[in-house]
XYZ file of N, CA and C in Angstrom:
624
model
N 135.907 -41.411 -103.905
C 135.995 -41.349 -102.426
C 134.801 -40.574 -101.890
N 134.155 -41.157 -100.884
C 132.949 -40.511 -100.368
C 133.309 -39.352 -99.470
N 132.434 -38.416 -99.405
C 132.609 -37.230 -98.578
C 131.936 -37.478 -97.232
N 132.712 -37.647 -96.153
C 132.122 -37.959 -94.842
C 131.228 -36.861 -94.320
N 131.390 -35.634 -94.838
C 130.576 -34.524 -94.334
C 129.242 -34.415 -95.053
N 129.081 -35.230 -96.111
C 127.830 -35.148 -96.868
C 126.680 -35.702 -96.036
N 125.546 -35.047 -96.127
C 124.356 -35.451 -95.376
C 123.349 -36.073 -96.332
N 122.949 -37.287 -96.038
C 121.963 -37.959 -96.877
C 120.607 -37.298 -96.695
N 119.993 -36.839 -97.768
C 118.693 -36.160 -97.637
C 117.636 -37.113 -97.097
N 116.736 -36.543 -96.313
C 115.657 -37.354 -95.740
C 114.741 -37.858 -96.843
N 114.208 -39.043 -96.634
C 113.307 -39.622 -97.630
C 112.042 -38.782 -97.740
N 111.601 -38.579 -98.952
C 110.379 -37.807 -99.171
C 109.180 -38.627 -98.714
N 108.362 -38.087 -97.812
C 107.219 -38.865 -97.316
C 106.232 -39.169 -98.428
N 105.715 -40.371 -98.402
C 104.719 -40.759 -99.391
C 103.389 -40.143 -99.005
N 102.704 -39.565 -99.962
C 101.438 -38.898 -99.664
C 100.296 -39.558 -100.401
N 99.078 -39.130 -100.026
C 97.889 -39.597 -100.741
C 97.647 -41.072 -100.581
N 97.150 -41.702 -101.637
C 96.748 -43.101 -101.583
C 97.927 -44.046 -101.348
N 99.156 -43.616 -101.619
C 100.314 -44.491 -101.460
C 100.766 -44.579 -100.009
N 100.252 -43.702 -99.174
C 100.642 -43.691 -97.772
C 99.722 -44.611 -96.981
N 100.298 -45.440 -96.117
C 99.487 -46.390 -95.349
C 98.546 -45.699 -94.371
N 98.734 -44.395 -94.165
C 97.840 -43.659 -93.275
C 96.519 -43.321 -93.954
N 96.466 -43.446 -95.270
C 95.278 -43.038 -96.011
C 94.581 -44.225 -96.653
N 93.299 -44.033 -96.920
C 92.516 -45.064 -97.597
C 93.005 -45.248 -99.029
N 92.864 -46.450 -99.535
C 93.203 -46.710 -100.925
C 92.123 -46.129 -101.832
N 92.446 -45.968 -103.094
C 91.482 -45.398 -104.032
C 90.252 -46.299 -104.119
N 89.103 -45.687 -104.314
C 87.830 -46.401 -104.334
C 87.642 -47.150 -105.643
N 87.333 -48.436 -105.544
C 87.106 -49.213 -106.761
C 85.723 -49.859 -106.776
N 84.916 -49.543 -105.754
C 83.566 -50.089 -105.725
C 82.599 -49.141 -106.439
N 81.470 -49.673 -106.841
C 80.502 -48.863 -107.587
C 79.106 -49.066 -107.003
N 78.178 -48.215 -107.458
C 76.787 -48.357 -107.044
C 76.585 -48.064 -105.572
N 75.647 -48.787 -104.960
C 75.310 -48.566 -103.560
C 76.421 -48.985 -102.610
N 77.461 -49.671 -103.134
C 78.594 -50.076 -102.304
C 79.727 -49.050 -102.343
N 79.625 -48.063 -103.236
C 80.677 -47.050 -103.368
C 80.646 -46.102 -102.176
N 81.807 -45.843 -101.602
C 81.877 -45.013 -100.405
C 81.944 -43.534 -100.741
N 81.324 -42.738 -99.894
C 81.284 -41.291 -100.098
C 82.650 -40.662 -99.835
N 82.857 -39.497 -100.417
C 84.094 -38.742 -100.227
C 83.823 -37.528 -99.351
N 84.891 -36.874 -98.935
C 84.792 -35.695 -98.082
C 85.464 -34.526 -98.788
N 84.806 -33.381 -98.827
C 85.342 -32.222 -99.541
C 86.628 -31.701 -98.908
N 86.713 -31.763 -97.578
C 87.864 -31.162 -96.894
C 88.948 -32.172 -96.520
N 88.719 -33.447 -96.760
C 89.715 -34.464 -96.428
C 89.714 -35.541 -97.504
N 90.596 -35.359 -98.486
C 90.684 -36.336 -99.577
C 92.160 -36.597 -99.877
N 92.595 -37.839 -99.809
C 91.818 -39.016 -99.410
C 91.579 -39.056 -97.909
N 90.630 -39.886 -97.510
C 90.335 -40.042 -96.095
C 91.432 -40.839 -95.403
N 91.588 -40.580 -94.120
C 92.536 -41.350 -93.320
C 92.069 -42.801 -93.246
N 93.012 -43.703 -93.092
C 92.681 -45.124 -93.133
C 91.860 -45.544 -91.906
N 90.831 -46.353 -92.155
C 89.987 -46.878 -91.083
C 90.831 -47.723 -90.134
N 90.636 -47.524 -88.838
C 91.378 -48.285 -87.837
C 92.525 -47.518 -87.226
N 92.907 -46.395 -87.834
C 93.973 -45.574 -87.268
C 93.379 -44.618 -86.241
N 94.220 -44.182 -85.306
C 93.760 -43.251 -84.277
C 93.289 -41.944 -84.904
N 93.989 -41.526 -85.960
C 93.622 -40.279 -86.631
C 92.238 -40.384 -87.268
N 91.935 -41.547 -87.866
C 90.617 -41.725 -88.491
C 89.519 -41.806 -87.430
N 89.810 -42.471 -86.332
C 88.833 -42.551 -85.247
C 88.488 -41.155 -84.737
N 89.512 -40.311 -84.584
C 89.290 -38.944 -84.119
C 88.508 -38.142 -85.155
N 88.837 -38.347 -86.431
C 88.134 -37.656 -87.518
C 86.655 -38.028 -87.516
N 86.367 -39.318 -87.417
C 84.974 -39.773 -87.411
C 84.214 -39.204 -86.220
N 84.858 -39.190 -85.061
C 84.207 -38.688 -83.852
C 83.916 -37.195 -83.962
N 84.807 -36.459 -84.613
C 84.640 -35.011 -84.761
C 83.680 -34.632 -85.884
N 83.248 -35.611 -86.661
C 82.374 -35.314 -87.800
C 81.075 -36.120 -87.753
N 80.567 -36.314 -86.552
C 79.289 -37.002 -86.398
C 78.147 -36.081 -86.806
N 77.229 -36.598 -87.594
C 76.047 -35.855 -88.022
C 74.825 -36.430 -87.303
N 73.853 -35.574 -87.016
C 72.637 -36.019 -86.343
C 71.566 -36.385 -87.362
N 70.995 -37.565 -87.208
C 69.914 -38.009 -88.088
C 68.657 -38.259 -87.255
N 67.582 -37.597 -87.660
C 66.274 -37.833 -87.055
C 65.538 -38.774 -87.999
N 65.250 -39.962 -87.531
C 64.711 -41.012 -88.396
C 63.253 -41.298 -88.051
N 62.458 -41.402 -89.102
C 61.065 -41.809 -88.920
C 60.738 -42.875 -89.955
N 59.936 -43.860 -89.590
C 59.483 -44.845 -90.573
C 57.963 -44.951 -90.532
N 57.395 -45.172 -91.692
C 55.941 -45.301 -91.849
C 55.713 -46.336 -92.940
N 55.508 -47.582 -92.520
C 55.473 -48.701 -93.460
C 54.106 -49.383 -93.417
N 53.406 -49.315 -94.538
C 52.103 -49.980 -94.656
C 52.319 -51.440 -95.040
N 51.505 -52.318 -94.475
C 51.630 -53.739 -94.779
C 50.272 -54.304 -95.190
N 50.301 -55.345 -96.002
C 49.062 -56.022 -96.376
C 48.830 -57.254 -95.517
N 49.715 -57.455 -94.545
C 49.567 -58.558 -93.592
C 49.847 -58.025 -92.199
N 49.426 -58.763 -91.190
C 49.699 -58.361 -89.819
C 51.161 -58.634 -89.493
N 51.820 -57.657 -88.877
C 53.244 -57.782 -88.554
C 53.436 -57.594 -87.063
N 54.173 -58.503 -86.442
C 54.469 -58.412 -85.023
C 55.663 -57.486 -84.836
N 55.421 -56.266 -84.363
C 56.514 -55.302 -84.210
C 57.165 -55.393 -82.840
N 56.630 -56.230 -81.957
C 57.221 -56.416 -80.634
C 57.723 -57.841 -80.477
N 58.582 -58.252 -81.409
C 59.162 -59.592 -81.319
C 59.982 -59.693 -80.045
N 59.973 -60.837 -79.364
C 60.735 -60.981 -78.118
C 62.207 -60.669 -78.321
N 62.777 -59.908 -77.416
C 64.193 -59.556 -77.474
C 65.007 -60.688 -76.858
N 65.973 -61.224 -77.624
C 66.746 -62.375 -77.165
C 67.954 -61.993 -76.319
N 68.186 -60.697 -76.131
C 69.358 -60.278 -75.369
C 69.187 -60.629 -73.891
N 70.290 -60.757 -73.191
C 70.258 -61.113 -71.776
C 69.710 -59.959 -70.956
N 68.665 -60.178 -70.148
C 68.089 -59.087 -69.367
C 69.029 -58.634 -68.267
N 68.920 -57.363 -67.890
C 69.740 -56.829 -66.820
C 69.277 -57.416 -65.485
N 70.201 -57.444 -64.537
C 69.875 -57.970 -63.214
C 68.778 -57.116 -62.601
N 67.730 -57.769 -62.144
C 66.634 -57.038 -61.523
C 65.578 -56.590 -62.502
N 65.851 -56.741 -63.803
C 64.886 -56.312 -64.811
C 63.768 -57.332 -64.919
N 62.607 -56.865 -65.330
C 61.463 -57.754 -65.493
C 61.704 -58.705 -66.653
N 61.344 -59.979 -66.480
C 61.510 -60.975 -67.528
C 60.246 -61.132 -68.359
N 59.242 -60.300 -68.088
C 57.982 -60.398 -68.808
C 58.159 -59.963 -70.256
N 57.738 -60.800 -71.185
C 57.827 -60.477 -72.606
C 56.674 -59.558 -72.969
N 56.926 -58.433 -73.654
C 55.844 -57.519 -74.010
C 54.819 -58.195 -74.902
N 53.563 -57.798 -74.725
C 52.506 -58.359 -75.550
C 52.685 -57.932 -76.998
N 52.290 -58.809 -77.905
C 52.429 -58.515 -79.327
C 51.430 -57.451 -79.751
N 51.880 -56.521 -80.590
C 51.007 -55.505 -81.164
C 51.006 -55.699 -82.666
N 49.943 -56.267 -83.184
C 49.889 -56.558 -84.613
C 49.185 -55.426 -85.346
N 49.894 -54.804 -86.280
C 49.397 -53.625 -86.970
C 49.476 -53.806 -88.476
N 48.678 -53.032 -89.197
C 48.801 -52.951 -90.643
C 49.552 -51.689 -91.039
N 49.993 -50.940 -90.051
C 50.838 -49.770 -90.270
C 51.915 -49.768 -89.197
N 53.168 -49.837 -89.627
C 54.288 -49.766 -88.685
C 54.762 -48.320 -88.676
N 54.459 -47.603 -87.612
C 54.711 -46.161 -87.559
C 55.570 -45.831 -86.343
N 56.660 -45.120 -86.571
C 57.552 -44.766 -85.466
C 56.880 -43.830 -84.468
N 55.803 -43.165 -84.872
C 55.101 -42.286 -83.940
C 54.560 -43.069 -82.751
N 54.264 -44.343 -82.990
C 53.728 -45.178 -81.915
C 54.821 -45.656 -80.976
N 56.074 -45.389 -81.333
C 57.197 -45.907 -80.550
C 57.909 -44.812 -79.764
N 58.220 -43.710 -80.434
C 59.045 -42.710 -79.752
C 58.728 -41.295 -80.235
N 57.470 -40.911 -80.146
C 57.044 -39.558 -80.502
C 57.440 -39.166 -81.921
N 57.572 -40.154 -82.785
C 57.771 -39.823 -84.192
C 59.170 -39.967 -84.728
N 60.174 -39.414 -84.047
C 61.531 -39.430 -84.583
C 62.503 -40.146 -83.648
N 63.350 -40.965 -84.242
C 64.415 -41.629 -83.503
C 65.722 -40.941 -83.875
N 66.564 -40.635 -82.915
C 67.797 -39.902 -83.199
C 69.012 -40.813 -83.133
N 69.926 -40.594 -84.073
C 71.196 -41.313 -84.064
C 72.264 -40.420 -84.667
N 73.523 -40.658 -84.318
C 74.635 -39.870 -84.857
C 75.529 -40.774 -85.701
N 75.857 -40.307 -86.906
C 76.656 -41.092 -87.848
C 77.648 -40.173 -88.548
N 78.884 -40.642 -88.712
C 79.836 -39.953 -89.587
C 79.642 -40.538 -90.983
N 79.204 -39.716 -91.914
C 78.826 -40.221 -93.239
C 80.003 -40.329 -94.200
N 81.133 -39.741 -93.858
C 82.278 -39.753 -94.765
C 82.892 -41.150 -94.851
N 83.154 -41.589 -96.078
C 83.759 -42.899 -96.265
C 82.789 -44.049 -96.099
N 81.491 -43.744 -96.143
C 80.486 -44.792 -96.018
C 79.668 -44.892 -97.302
N 79.276 -46.104 -97.624
C 78.431 -46.318 -98.795
C 76.972 -46.137 -98.401
N 76.104 -46.048 -99.402
C 74.674 -45.944 -99.129
C 74.190 -47.189 -98.393
N 74.704 -48.346 -98.779
C 74.322 -49.584 -98.096
C 74.748 -49.578 -96.629
N 75.965 -49.095 -96.366
C 76.460 -49.037 -94.989
C 75.646 -48.057 -94.159
N 75.267 -46.940 -94.777
C 74.443 -45.946 -94.087
C 73.088 -46.543 -93.710
N 72.456 -47.235 -94.654
C 71.152 -47.850 -94.380
C 71.262 -48.899 -93.273
N 72.367 -49.616 -93.266
C 72.602 -50.629 -92.227
C 72.669 -49.974 -90.849
N 73.364 -48.834 -90.753
C 73.498 -48.128 -89.479
C 72.164 -47.552 -89.020
N 71.411 -46.973 -89.949
C 70.105 -46.402 -89.605
C 69.148 -47.503 -89.149
N 69.127 -48.606 -89.882
C 68.260 -49.729 -89.511
C 68.653 -50.287 -88.147
N 69.959 -50.303 -87.865
C 70.430 -50.758 -86.562
C 69.960 -49.848 -85.442
N 69.917 -48.537 -85.720
C 69.419 -47.583 -84.731
C 67.932 -47.808 -84.475
N 67.174 -48.102 -85.531
C 65.740 -48.389 -85.383
C 65.532 -49.655 -84.555
N 66.421 -50.626 -84.742
C 66.332 -51.889 -84.007
C 66.481 -51.669 -82.507
N 67.294 -50.672 -82.111
C 67.493 -50.393 -80.694
C 66.212 -49.879 -80.051
N 65.389 -49.194 -80.857
C 64.127 -48.675 -80.340
C 63.026 -49.727 -80.373
N 63.060 -50.578 -81.387
C 62.010 -51.588 -81.535
C 62.575 -52.844 -82.181
N 62.545 -53.950 -81.448
C 63.079 -55.207 -81.958
C 62.345 -55.633 -83.218
N 63.106 -56.071 -84.208
C 62.522 -56.544 -85.458
C 62.530 -55.530 -86.579
N 62.783 -54.244 -86.263
C 62.703 -53.207 -87.293
C 63.836 -53.310 -88.310
N 65.011 -53.750 -87.880
C 66.125 -53.866 -88.828
C 65.790 -54.864 -89.921
N 65.186 -55.964 -89.538
C 64.800 -56.976 -90.516
C 63.704 -56.456 -91.440
N 62.744 -55.727 -90.881
C 61.658 -55.161 -91.693
C 62.212 -54.204 -92.740
N 63.184 -53.373 -92.340
C 63.713 -52.343 -93.233
C 64.672 -52.910 -94.275
N 65.490 -53.893 -93.884
C 66.556 -54.356 -94.780
C 66.305 -55.696 -95.461
N 65.522 -56.565 -94.846
C 65.450 -57.936 -95.356
C 64.046 -58.456 -95.645
N 63.025 -57.667 -95.373
C 61.667 -58.165 -95.572
C 61.206 -57.946 -97.014
N 60.010 -58.440 -97.331
C 59.475 -58.265 -98.682
C 59.061 -56.826 -98.946
N 59.102 -55.971 -97.902
C 58.797 -54.552 -98.094
C 59.944 -53.810 -98.780
N 61.145 -54.377 -98.708
C 62.362 -53.688 -99.142
C 62.266 -53.020 -100.513
N 61.795 -53.691 -101.574
C 61.786 -53.053 -102.900
C 60.933 -51.790 -102.983
N 59.926 -51.676 -102.101
C 59.004 -50.541 -102.172
C 59.342 -49.419 -101.200
N 60.328 -49.635 -100.342
C 60.661 -48.611 -99.356
C 61.432 -47.458 -99.990
N 61.029 -46.246 -99.657
C 61.722 -45.048 -100.130
C 62.394 -44.362 -98.944
N 63.653 -43.991 -99.153
C 64.410 -43.277 -98.132
C 64.435 -41.797 -98.515
N 63.608 -41.007 -97.843
C 63.487 -39.587 -98.160
C 64.305 -38.767 -97.162
N 65.214 -37.956 -97.687
C 66.112 -37.164 -96.841
C 65.791 -35.681 -96.958
N 65.867 -34.980 -95.828
C 65.623 -33.540 -95.805
C 66.705 -32.852 -94.985
N 67.378 -31.875 -95.609
C 68.357 -31.030 -94.920
C 67.939 -29.589 -95.176
N 67.324 -28.961 -94.190
C 66.796 -27.618 -94.412
C 65.739 -27.640 -95.498
N 65.996 -26.910 -96.583
C 65.059 -26.878 -97.706
C 65.413 -27.893 -98.786
N 66.512 -28.587 -98.600
C 66.958 -29.566 -99.600
C 66.307 -30.917 -99.326
N 65.597 -31.430 -100.327
C 64.940 -32.729 -100.194
C 65.404 -33.660 -101.306
N 65.558 -34.927 -100.982
C 65.980 -35.908 -101.980
C 65.506 -37.293 -101.575
N 65.549 -38.209 -102.534
C 65.239 -39.612 -102.274
C 66.507 -40.405 -102.566
N 66.974 -41.160 -101.594
C 68.250 -41.866 -101.723
C 68.061 -43.171 -102.484
N 68.306 -43.115 -103.788
C 68.141 -44.304 -104.630
C 69.440 -44.755 -105.283
N 70.473 -43.902 -105.294
C 71.731 -44.278 -105.940
C 72.894 -43.526 -105.301
N 74.106 -43.815 -105.761
C 75.294 -43.216 -105.156
C 75.333 -41.704 -105.347
N 74.956 -41.211 -106.522
C 75.016 -39.770 -106.778
C 74.170 -38.995 -105.772
N 72.975 -39.479 -105.504
C 72.118 -38.800 -104.534
C 72.683 -38.927 -103.127
N 73.306 -40.064 -102.835
C 73.948 -40.249 -101.539
C 75.112 -39.280 -101.368
N 75.962 -39.140 -102.389
C 77.093 -38.223 -102.302
C 76.613 -36.777 -102.203
N 75.549 -36.426 -102.912
C 74.980 -35.079 -102.819
C 74.499 -34.791 -101.402
N 73.910 -35.805 -100.766
C 73.460 -35.637 -99.383
C 74.649 -35.418 -98.456
N 75.708 -36.196 -98.646
C 76.913 -36.059 -97.825
C 77.515 -34.663 -97.994
N 77.591 -34.184 -99.234
C 78.128 -32.842 -99.496
C 77.271 -31.767 -98.840
N 75.944 -31.921 -98.922
C 75.034 -30.943 -98.328
C 75.178 -30.917 -96.809
N 75.346 -32.081 -96.208
C 75.549 -32.148 -94.763
C 76.863 -31.493 -94.358
N 77.897 -31.725 -95.158
C 79.209 -31.153 -94.852
C 79.170 -29.629 -94.895
N 78.370 -29.078 -95.805
C 78.279 -27.628 -95.957
C 77.295 -26.989 -94.978
N 76.401 -27.782 -94.412
C 75.368 -27.231 -93.532
C 75.957 -26.820 -92.190
N 75.263 -25.925 -91.511
C 75.737 -25.446 -90.215
C 75.247 -26.319 -89.062
N 74.035 -26.836 -89.172
C 73.467 -27.641 -88.085
C 73.905 -29.103 -88.138
N 74.414 -29.546 -89.304
C 74.840 -30.949 -89.452
C 73.724 -31.912 -89.031
N 72.528 -31.635 -89.519
C 71.372 -32.441 -89.137
C 70.544 -32.792 -90.362
N 70.031 -34.014 -90.386
C 69.240 -34.488 -91.521
C 68.065 -35.316 -91.001
N 66.924 -35.173 -91.663
C 65.754 -35.983 -91.335
C 65.592 -37.071 -92.388
N 65.433 -38.298 -91.946
C 65.236 -39.437 -92.846
C 63.849 -40.031 -92.603
N 63.059 -40.129 -93.660
C 61.750 -40.776 -93.586
C 61.785 -42.029 -94.449
N 61.563 -43.171 -93.822
C 61.525 -44.451 -94.537
C 60.063 -44.851 -94.667
N 59.549 -44.883 -95.884
C 58.127 -45.175 -96.050
C 57.841 -45.873 -97.372
N 56.656 -46.421 -97.454
C 56.172 -46.994 -98.703
C 54.754 -46.496 -98.953
N 54.175 -46.894 -100.071
C 52.811 -46.488 -100.377
C 51.827 -47.290 -99.536
N 50.672 -46.690 -99.301
C 49.594 -47.406 -98.636
C 49.177 -48.565 -99.531
N 49.346 -49.790 -99.062
C 49.103 -50.955 -99.912
C 47.650 -51.055 -100.350
N 46.729 -50.577 -99.521
C 45.320 -50.621 -99.895
C 45.032 -49.646 -101.024
N 45.600 -48.441 -100.918
C 45.432 -47.448 -101.984
C 46.105 -47.930 -103.256
N 47.293 -48.521 -103.110
C 48.025 -49.037 -104.263
C 47.224 -50.125 -104.974
N 46.585 -51.003 -104.198
C 45.783 -52.076 -104.782
C 44.581 -51.514 -105.524
N 43.957 -50.477 -104.957
C 42.807 -49.851 -105.614
C 43.224 -49.196 -106.924
N 44.406 -48.558 -106.919
C 44.909 -47.914 -108.136
C 45.146 -48.945 -109.228
N 45.723 -50.089 -108.860
C 45.969 -51.142 -109.844
C 44.659 -51.691 -110.391
N 43.654 -51.822 -109.503
C 42.360 -52.347 -109.929
C 41.676 -51.394 -110.895
N 41.791 -50.083 -110.617
C 41.158 -49.095 -111.491
C 41.820 -49.062 -112.859
N 43.137 -49.318 -112.903
C 43.852 -49.346 -114.184
C 43.387 -50.535 -115.018
N 43.183 -51.685 -114.359
C 42.717 -52.881 -115.077
C 41.305 -52.694 -115.625
N 40.470 -51.967 -114.835
C 39.096 -51.728 -115.277
C 39.069 -50.764 -116.460
């Protein structure tokens, strides 16, 4: 006979990866593997109000500069296909063909953007940075991510006295950890390659 006065204990809340409020365990590797957070593990699930608030409260400032040497002329002022604002000039900017694509010629050297790095892969981070560059100069996202320059581009990161080159997940996670521990939450990113003319001379001297 059941005891009518007995109280059924409340269900124990599911925690960690088993809870729908949290991200599932990471199973990706390499440049697709997402970074972790020292103070929030596991991370809240993407798309939830709590995760949106977390991301907004953990935005980091990135000062981005690019310096890309080319062996061909590159049109860095490709026509913008977006719909112009009412009253805006419809004149297409003249093409500026350079053998050096330098952000100094665009916006005093550094372009600023804010990104929450937690739960993002190195590939996703590069996509966001390239997208920020595209806002300053049409065509830069393609140059950084999809052009023949891609294999030679180096992503150099600086946080205070800490310097690194982002080539794999370990270096990406180290950068995320350093940003989380820093007080200014600011990082400088330099995207560059070798001077192609100097590189060609070096190769020629080796052959000789």
